[in-house]
XYZ file of C-alpha atoms in Angstrom:
596
model
C 39.355 12.748 4.373
C 37.537 10.249 2.166
C 37.428 7.718 4.986
C 35.951 10.276 7.375
C 33.173 11.255 4.962
C 32.319 7.633 4.180
C 32.464 6.433 7.786
C 30.371 9.307 9.144
C 27.721 8.951 6.435
C 27.346 5.192 6.867
C 27.287 5.481 10.663
C 24.496 8.074 10.612
C 22.427 6.056 8.144
C 22.751 2.806 10.104
C 22.110 4.543 13.429
C 18.909 6.105 12.104
C 17.678 2.765 10.777
C 18.476 1.107 14.098
C 16.459 3.747 15.967
C 13.455 3.253 13.676
C 13.529 -0.530 13.979
C 14.017 -0.425 17.753
C 11.236 2.104 18.240
C 8.867 0.021 16.135
C 9.618 -3.171 18.056
C 9.213 -1.464 21.435
C 5.929 0.118 20.368
C 4.549 -3.224 19.210
C 5.607 -4.889 22.433
C 3.824 -2.250 24.515
C 0.743 -2.353 22.314
C 0.003 -5.993 23.115
C -0.526 -5.706 26.858
C -2.551 -8.753 27.837
C -5.349 -7.280 30.055
C -6.103 -4.491 27.618
C -6.090 -6.839 24.653
C -8.388 -9.353 26.352
C -10.917 -6.651 27.246
C -10.901 -5.302 23.707
C -11.268 -8.747 22.175
C -14.084 -9.680 24.548
C -16.096 -6.608 23.610
C -15.799 -7.289 19.900
C -16.278 -11.030 20.295
C -19.700 -10.447 21.801
C -20.622 -8.223 18.845
C -19.333 -10.880 16.464
C -21.623 -13.530 17.984
C -24.727 -11.355 17.813
C -24.431 -9.740 14.397
C -26.462 -10.561 11.270
C -26.456 -9.361 7.680
C -29.826 -7.622 8.020
C -28.779 -5.564 11.026
C -24.990 -5.247 10.791
C -23.972 -5.156 7.143
C -22.105 -2.032 6.096
C -22.567 -2.998 2.445
C -26.271 -2.155 2.609
C -25.431 1.418 3.631
C -23.826 2.112 0.291
C -25.786 3.956 -2.428
C -27.671 1.757 -4.867
C -25.319 2.526 -7.764
C -22.285 1.586 -5.664
C -23.951 -1.653 -4.543
C -24.805 -2.476 -8.138
C -21.228 -1.833 -9.289
C -19.841 -4.040 -6.508
C -22.397 -6.783 -7.216
C -21.528 -6.716 -10.930
C -17.855 -7.013 -10.064
C -18.512 -9.950 -7.731
C -20.840 -11.841 -10.040
C -19.845 -15.468 -10.677
C -17.234 -15.776 -13.385
C -14.504 -18.154 -14.410
C -12.795 -20.088 -11.657
C -9.463 -18.765 -10.455
C -7.812 -21.361 -8.246
C -4.362 -19.788 -8.417
C -3.148 -18.006 -5.320
C -3.642 -14.258 -5.492
C -0.688 -13.677 -3.175
C 1.604 -11.105 -4.726
C 2.102 -7.425 -5.417
C -0.420 -5.314 -7.303
C -0.423 -1.819 -8.709
C -2.948 0.278 -10.586
C -4.838 3.553 -10.688
C -8.143 4.812 -9.350
C -10.644 7.647 -9.793
C -12.280 9.074 -6.674
C -15.992 9.921 -6.419
C -17.714 11.236 -3.284
C -21.233 10.009 -2.450
C -24.010 10.351 0.145
C -24.644 7.145 2.134
C -27.975 5.546 2.961
C -29.372 5.988 6.463
C -29.752 2.876 8.621
C -31.196 3.365 12.128
C -29.768 0.061 13.390
C -26.242 1.241 12.725
C -26.570 4.945 13.217
C -26.601 8.194 11.296
C -23.500 8.645 9.123
C -22.058 12.107 8.800
C -21.594 13.567 5.328
C -18.728 15.709 6.655
C -15.540 14.082 7.877
C -14.600 14.230 11.562
C -11.314 15.805 12.528
C -8.366 13.563 11.712
C -10.118 11.727 8.874
C -8.645 12.072 5.399
C -9.993 11.095 1.997
C -9.011 11.882 -1.597
C -10.577 14.870 -3.288
C -13.648 14.353 -5.431
C -12.819 13.501 -9.088
C -9.151 13.088 -8.230
C -6.974 10.283 -9.601
C -4.263 8.350 -7.831
C -2.152 5.242 -7.557
C -2.768 1.973 -5.735
C -0.105 -0.440 -4.540
C -1.183 -3.601 -2.761
C 0.579 -6.569 -1.206
C -1.503 -9.715 -0.601
C -0.694 -12.932 1.226
C -2.938 -15.999 1.218
C -3.390 -18.977 3.530
C -5.934 -21.819 3.489
C -9.119 -21.771 5.528
C -11.400 -24.564 6.719
C -13.218 -24.264 3.373
C -11.046 -25.506 0.502
C -12.759 -23.144 -1.915
C -11.910 -20.038 0.143
C -8.545 -18.562 1.173
C -7.793 -16.142 3.989
C -6.188 -12.958 2.673
C -4.005 -10.489 4.549
C -1.705 -7.689 3.477
C -1.535 -3.942 3.032
C -2.502 -1.307 0.500
C -1.032 2.125 -0.250
C -3.337 4.790 -1.716
C -1.895 8.090 -2.854
C -2.593 11.084 -5.045
C -1.818 14.784 -4.938
C -2.402 15.857 -1.319
C -3.582 12.411 -0.209
C -1.415 9.583 1.079
C -2.493 6.699 3.303
C -1.317 3.188 4.115
C -3.849 0.553 5.147
C -3.701 -2.970 6.501
C -6.281 -5.373 5.115
C -7.871 -8.768 5.688
C -10.479 -10.652 3.708
C -11.474 -13.738 1.768
C -10.822 -15.017 -1.754
C -13.341 -17.359 -3.410
C -11.610 -19.692 -5.870
C -14.842 -20.779 -7.547
C -15.531 -17.395 -9.109
C -12.205 -15.525 -8.731
C -13.590 -12.815 -6.427
C -12.298 -11.344 -3.174
C -13.821 -9.141 -0.483
C -11.322 -7.260 1.674
C -11.567 -4.772 4.501
C -8.807 -2.206 5.047
C -8.125 0.225 7.876
C -5.265 2.664 8.609
C -2.048 1.135 9.860
C -2.554 2.346 13.430
C -6.119 1.120 13.675
C -7.593 -2.034 15.194
C -9.229 -4.375 12.700
C -11.482 -7.211 13.819
C -13.252 -10.126 12.243
C -16.448 -8.105 12.772
C -15.273 -5.444 10.314
C -14.284 -8.024 7.703
C -17.540 -9.969 7.878
C -19.677 -6.815 7.740
C -18.035 -5.914 4.413
C -19.568 -8.959 2.682
C -21.943 -8.125 -0.171
C -24.559 -10.871 0.299
C -26.221 -12.662 3.185
C -24.735 -15.970 2.067
C -21.198 -14.539 1.906
C -21.795 -12.857 5.284
C -22.715 -16.134 6.988
C -19.932 -18.042 5.230
C -17.307 -15.502 6.256
C -18.488 -15.488 9.867
C -18.348 -19.280 9.965
C -14.855 -19.397 8.473
C -13.468 -16.824 10.874
C -15.269 -18.431 13.810
C -13.640 -21.807 13.134
C -10.284 -20.620 11.839
C -9.496 -17.732 14.140
C -11.800 -18.380 17.040
C -13.034 -14.805 16.916
C -9.601 -13.343 17.625
C -8.732 -9.847 16.507
C -6.908 -9.641 13.212
C -4.848 -6.684 14.399
C -4.824 -4.475 17.455
C -3.442 -1.236 18.835
C -3.362 -0.156 22.445
C -4.566 3.406 21.826
C -8.282 3.990 21.402
C -7.426 7.334 19.765
C -5.705 5.444 16.956
C -9.000 3.852 15.908
C -10.118 6.997 14.079
C -9.683 6.967 10.310
C -11.334 6.068 7.043
C -11.895 2.336 6.548
C -12.383 0.758 3.138
C -14.157 -2.218 1.589
C -12.245 -3.566 -1.422
C -14.132 -5.731 -3.924
C -11.987 -7.449 -6.552
C -12.396 -9.869 -9.441
C -9.229 -11.711 -10.554
C -8.205 -13.237 -13.836
C -5.105 -14.479 -15.591
C -2.866 -12.235 -17.682
C 0.169 -12.986 -19.896
C 2.516 -11.310 -17.422
C 0.857 -12.528 -14.215
C -2.494 -11.651 -12.639
C -4.881 -8.804 -13.330
C -7.967 -7.664 -11.478
C -10.785 -5.160 -11.489
C -11.074 -3.368 -8.156
C -13.701 -1.247 -6.444
C -12.634 0.438 -3.201
C -15.355 1.993 -1.051
C -14.934 3.874 2.215
C -17.940 3.062 4.338
C -17.383 5.875 6.818
C -15.821 8.553 4.593
C -18.273 8.278 1.707
C -15.799 7.948 -1.135
C -15.554 5.471 -4.015
C -12.234 4.594 -5.686
C -12.837 2.770 -8.967
C -10.419 1.397 -11.527
C -10.561 3.642 -14.629
C -12.538 2.275 -17.554
C -10.460 0.063 -19.782
C -7.731 -0.381 -17.174
C -7.062 -2.987 -14.516
C -4.930 -3.641 -11.457
C -1.840 -5.563 -12.516
C -0.313 -8.140 -10.221
C 2.759 -10.307 -10.005
C 3.241 -13.270 -7.698
C 5.772 -13.141 -4.898
C 7.911 -15.742 -6.673
C 7.936 -13.820 -9.954
C 8.592 -10.534 -8.162
C 11.486 -12.159 -6.328
C 12.891 -13.249 -9.698
C 12.568 -9.720 -11.083
C 14.217 -8.236 -8.020
C 17.042 -10.761 -8.137
C 17.584 -9.998 -11.823
C 17.645 -6.278 -11.058
C 20.219 -6.687 -8.287
C 22.404 -8.899 -10.481
C 22.323 -6.354 -13.281
C 23.151 -3.592 -10.829
C 26.045 -5.632 -9.464
C 27.494 -6.243 -12.931
C 27.174 -2.570 -13.877
C 28.786 -1.364 -10.666
C 31.713 -3.740 -11.059
C 32.140 -2.493 -14.629
C 31.987 1.088 -13.384
C 34.599 0.359 -10.705
C 36.887 -1.131 -13.370
C 36.449 1.899 -15.652
C 37.138 4.272 -12.783
C 40.235 2.312 -11.777
C 41.610 2.594 -15.328
C 40.838 6.314 -15.320
C 42.670 6.774 -12.024
C 45.718 4.943 -13.398
C 45.712 7.243 -16.421
C 45.915 10.360 -14.220
C 48.541 9.598 -11.609
C 50.676 12.743 -12.037
C 49.953 16.183 -10.631
C 49.715 17.629 -14.125
C 47.147 15.050 -15.166
C 45.019 15.414 -12.023
C 44.990 19.185 -12.409
C 43.017 18.661 -15.642
C 40.251 16.607 -13.989
C 37.296 18.535 -12.566
C 36.830 17.852 -8.874
C 33.274 19.201 -9.201
C 32.434 16.375 -11.630
C 33.854 13.814 -9.208
C 31.992 15.385 -6.281
C 28.668 15.217 -8.152
C 29.265 11.562 -9.007
C 30.201 10.779 -5.402
C 26.926 12.361 -4.201
C 24.993 10.444 -6.891
C 26.411 7.152 -5.643
C 25.652 8.147 -2.067
C 21.985 8.607 -3.043
C 21.963 5.203 -4.738
C 23.683 3.550 -1.779
C 21.216 4.927 0.786
C 18.176 4.157 -1.393
C 19.148 0.526 -1.929
C 20.151 0.036 1.716
C 16.729 1.160 2.939
C 14.963 -0.959 0.303
C 16.844 -4.119 1.270
C 16.188 -3.634 4.979
C 12.510 -2.944 4.276
C 12.027 -6.047 2.125
C 14.252 -8.380 4.142
C 14.442 -12.088 3.388
C 16.035 -13.102 0.145
C 16.428 -9.480 -0.925
C 19.147 -9.104 1.701
C 21.250 -11.780 0.006
C 21.411 -10.163 -3.419
C 20.759 -6.634 -2.231
C 23.720 -6.340 0.098
C 26.045 -7.739 -2.557
C 24.860 -5.017 -4.908
C 25.084 -2.422 -2.143
C 28.687 -3.497 -1.555
C 29.392 -2.794 -5.229
C 27.753 0.654 -4.938
C 29.828 1.274 -1.825
C 32.983 0.274 -3.706
C 32.233 2.714 -6.510
C 31.346 5.467 -4.033
C 34.596 4.864 -2.108
C 36.672 4.970 -5.305
C 35.036 8.232 -6.364
C 35.643 9.762 -2.935
C 39.260 8.660 -2.997
C 39.755 10.022 -6.514
C 38.006 13.250 -5.534
C 40.292 13.813 -2.553
C 43.436 13.128 -4.610
C 42.380 15.553 -7.349
C 41.223 18.206 -4.884
C 44.491 18.044 -2.942
C 46.434 18.684 -6.136
C 44.239 21.597 -7.202
C 43.820 23.139 -3.725
C 46.616 21.832 -1.491
C 46.033 24.402 1.258
C 42.374 23.406 1.621
C 43.325 20.037 3.130
C 46.021 21.150 5.518
C 44.458 20.561 8.944
C 47.441 22.199 10.653
C 46.404 25.732 9.731
C 43.175 27.688 10.038
C 42.589 27.865 6.285
C 42.874 24.094 6.001
C 40.445 23.504 8.839
C 37.961 25.894 7.256
C 38.389 24.027 3.987
C 37.630 20.685 5.621
C 34.577 22.121 7.349
C 33.380 23.567 4.045
C 33.657 20.151 2.402
C 31.498 18.536 5.097
C 28.920 21.337 5.002
C 28.610 21.239 1.212
C 28.352 17.457 1.175
C 25.454 17.282 3.642
C 23.813 20.438 2.285
C 23.455 18.621 -1.038
C 22.835 15.137 0.368
C 20.012 15.822 2.842
C 17.603 17.670 0.473
C 18.210 15.007 -2.158
C 17.417 12.166 0.242
C 14.232 13.965 1.314
C 13.215 14.435 -2.337
C 13.724 10.742 -3.110
C 11.744 9.712 -0.003
C 8.886 12.127 -0.792
C 8.688 10.869 -4.370
C 8.652 7.187 -3.385
C 6.134 7.697 -0.582
C 3.668 10.209 -2.032
C 4.227 10.558 -5.807
C 2.613 13.984 -5.474
C 2.995 16.563 -8.203
C 5.395 18.580 -6.050
C 7.575 15.548 -5.368
C 7.590 14.739 -9.093
C 8.841 18.220 -9.926
C 11.465 18.020 -7.195
C 12.620 14.641 -8.499
C 12.862 16.046 -12.038
C 14.988 18.931 -10.773
C 17.178 16.566 -8.739
C 17.748 14.213 -11.678
C 18.559 17.097 -14.011
C 21.057 18.523 -11.528
C 22.737 15.202 -10.736
C 22.985 14.168 -14.390
C 24.771 17.400 -15.268
C 27.966 15.922 -13.853
C 29.924 16.244 -17.140
C 29.354 20.016 -17.417
C 32.099 21.012 -14.921
C 34.611 18.868 -16.838
C 33.580 20.438 -20.155
C 34.017 23.911 -18.689
C 37.410 23.018 -17.184
C 38.536 21.755 -20.602
C 37.483 25.070 -22.136
C 39.317 27.103 -19.490
C 42.516 25.065 -19.736
C 42.322 24.391 -23.464
C 43.053 20.696 -22.805
C 40.632 17.770 -23.169
C 42.757 14.625 -23.134
C 42.644 13.621 -19.466
C 39.455 11.542 -19.399
C 39.558 8.216 -21.208
C 36.945 7.726 -23.918
C 35.901 4.333 -22.545
C 35.424 5.922 -19.122
C 33.266 8.747 -20.523
C 31.033 6.495 -22.615
C 30.892 3.582 -20.165
C 30.123 5.768 -17.142
C 27.328 7.572 -18.967
C 25.686 4.273 -19.896
C 26.041 2.830 -16.388
C 24.669 5.931 -14.699
C 21.636 6.051 -16.991
C 20.611 2.487 -16.113
C 18.673 3.433 -12.976
C 16.565 6.325 -14.353
C 15.829 4.461 -17.589
C 14.813 1.312 -15.693
C 12.537 3.053 -13.206
C 11.041 5.715 -15.490
C 10.924 3.947 -18.862
C 10.338 0.267 -18.026
C 6.618 -0.400 -17.319
C 7.436 -3.558 -15.323
C 9.966 -2.014 -12.922
C 10.083 -3.358 -9.372
C 9.012 -0.020 -7.837
C 5.800 0.168 -9.942
C 6.687 3.686 -11.106
C 4.663 4.777 -14.107
C 6.801 5.360 -17.234
C 7.213 8.906 -18.504
C 8.521 9.941 -21.931
C 10.379 12.833 -20.298
C 13.050 10.380 -19.176
C 14.374 10.323 -22.741
C 15.008 14.051 -22.476
C 17.279 13.316 -19.519
C 19.011 10.551 -21.497
C 19.617 12.858 -24.470
C 20.824 15.610 -22.134
C 23.380 13.372 -20.422
C 24.606 11.667 -23.593
C 25.015 15.037 -25.317
C 27.417 16.056 -22.549
C 29.393 12.844 -23.083
C 29.448 13.500 -26.832
C 30.893 16.984 -26.292
C 33.642 15.532 -24.082
C 34.568 12.949 -26.728
C 34.562 15.554 -29.510
C 36.784 17.822 -27.426
C 39.461 15.148 -27.533
C 39.458 15.008 -31.346
C 38.478 18.556 -32.362
C 40.027 20.507 -29.521
C 38.648 21.747 -26.235
C 37.325 24.967 -27.790
C 35.788 23.510 -30.945
C 32.238 24.621 -30.137
C 33.192 28.062 -28.820
C 33.053 30.945 -31.336
C 36.417 32.614 -31.859
C 35.258 35.912 -30.381
C 34.127 34.174 -27.186
C 37.118 31.942 -26.628
C 39.117 32.639 -23.451
C 42.690 33.828 -23.756
C 45.142 30.946 -23.652
C 48.896 31.021 -23.709
C 50.665 29.899 -26.892
C 54.025 28.217 -26.476
C 54.839 28.877 -30.154
C 56.355 32.289 -29.454
C 59.461 33.783 -31.010
C 62.787 33.196 -29.299
C 63.618 35.891 -26.739
C 66.773 37.906 -27.182
C 67.477 38.051 -23.487
C 66.578 35.589 -20.738
C 64.497 37.728 -18.432
C 64.805 35.195 -15.666
C 68.606 35.347 -15.682
C 71.232 37.897 -14.757
C 73.529 36.651 -17.517
C 74.424 39.239 -20.135
C 73.284 38.936 -23.721
C 76.847 38.334 -24.953
C 77.254 35.386 -22.569
C 73.777 33.954 -23.136
C 73.662 33.620 -26.901
C 75.076 30.137 -26.810
C 73.130 28.813 -23.788
C 69.818 30.329 -24.825
C 69.439 27.930 -27.734
C 70.002 24.801 -25.666
C 67.060 22.876 -24.230
C 67.459 22.699 -20.403
C 65.824 19.248 -20.427
C 67.829 17.357 -23.058
C 70.735 19.868 -23.298
C 70.557 19.711 -27.106
C 70.480 22.795 -29.355
C 67.099 24.325 -30.192
C 66.471 25.090 -33.866
C 63.951 27.885 -34.073
C 63.542 27.473 -37.819
C 62.810 23.726 -37.861
C 59.287 22.313 -38.225
C 60.267 18.861 -36.904
C 59.505 17.503 -33.479
C 62.535 19.402 -32.128
C 60.723 22.693 -32.786
C 61.024 25.194 -29.981
C 58.570 26.159 -27.228
C 58.822 29.292 -25.076
C 57.333 29.412 -21.572
C 55.726 32.525 -20.022
C 58.929 32.912 -17.975
C 60.871 33.129 -21.295
C 62.742 29.838 -21.060
C 63.236 27.919 -24.313
C 62.776 24.160 -24.781
C 62.199 21.624 -27.468
C 58.450 21.345 -27.910
C 58.504 17.567 -27.456
C 60.709 17.816 -24.363
C 58.481 20.374 -22.714
C 55.333 18.401 -23.627
C 56.734 15.275 -21.941
C 57.760 17.298 -18.909
C 54.319 18.894 -18.596
C 52.744 15.455 -18.513
C 54.393 15.136 -15.103
C 54.501 18.676 -13.719
C 53.034 22.001 -14.730
C 56.027 24.053 -13.641
C 59.138 25.334 -15.358
C 62.128 22.983 -14.911
C 64.457 25.990 -14.632
C 62.712 28.476 -12.321
C 59.785 26.369 -10.975
C 57.238 28.925 -12.119
C 53.707 27.612 -12.787
C 53.014 26.774 -16.417
C 49.620 27.073 -18.124
C 48.368 23.915 -19.885
C 49.170 23.410 -23.558
C 46.153 23.954 -25.827
C 44.981 20.894 -27.760
C 45.420 21.134 -31.497
């Protein structure tokens, strides 16, 4: 059963990834048809040769206050010769504006055409940017390429960008368009803020790229969308690079500015690779520790009686939690590629090991508690197996969608859904607490397993939602400590149940009825046909050790009476019930012994 669940889940995940990668490669191959590309390049190459700053600049169409803000940002400052290649993240505030009219370029509409999307006025959002740099014919200028992700509530767009970085004053001018749009050297040069920068950029691209397109798509329909000029000023920071950024959409009339007093934080590719490697190594160590703790826990509950005291709902929730983690890290490693595959897949293997152990443990416990549910030879067993599959994917699929929506959009709805998902998944100790209360027993989970597992499982949410320098650039939230306290309080209750009894926190009037084995000796064995005169002697002998039972003694040979009215030494019956929860004489089911 556990192998089927694991194999089917992994096969579906890998098949879906293969389809996405194959479709993307085929689409790119079709999009670069030679005749179509040459015609498109020729048309834009002619425009590139003829254009000038006075007649073709899109910067001059911006309102005066926007031009002044961009000019102030691009004013000469301290030199910044370091490469700006790396990953950046920050926030922005959106402001809508009315553009200037320029007859040589055409009337700009103040309303957006169909298919165009821009953030709402006065809205705030997040920016994530990846930049790569390469030298140009001018030693003081670098060619920049990369992508940028802009998102806020109800707005989410990914853009590809190109531009130039001037080392002498630490500034950069970039032009960004939607992923499915064609971007040319014409668009990049027209974004320049001054005539001198305009001519310099055209000369650099003319010599370096020969007027070639920077990117291209085969569909003319895909050219529609908001394009953005990004003006940045870079400087050094203790933890890497920081920048002030001004993002202006020249055809959607919206300005995205870094909030006052804040900046866009950046980390070089090398430093980010170090952080990612450190994260994967930590994850690997924690997962190996978790696998060791789980293995010790499994060895401590090898009998049917012991496994009947372990909640299969707790194990199922942990198995689903590890499935989420496994899928999330698999997609991340395939998306990043390169060196991340080396450390990532090792860590993924550790997650897979833990997930497999939990599934195996779950099946063993579930078979003990519901043996008929796993009998594929009868209709009830087949229905039970089908129910397991349905429940597993009914929980897994919405959770995967929630994680994807949160990572991709960070909208308010996705944040609420993620909070609900985390709260639900980190309630995994509650079923075990409730089972302990129902059975009156709380000694089946090892203390090191309870404490160690809680700490290991909290690593991911604490890292991503409390650490400001996490590799996913997720903004910290103090609410994560509520989740930590909630999960650790469950672990504390489990530990206290071992020492104070399973019902220690339940008021006496609310405690469930539990059977007490400290009953008075019966006068007649109700499970036997032997007469009272013949049974007096045998009744006071323990069927396990065959020694007399002293009902008046308070030593460890004190008696215990089962619900089926058979009498044993308390110690003998306790040892027997560690192996089986059934009467050694009549095989009737026995309720668990209450702790304390």
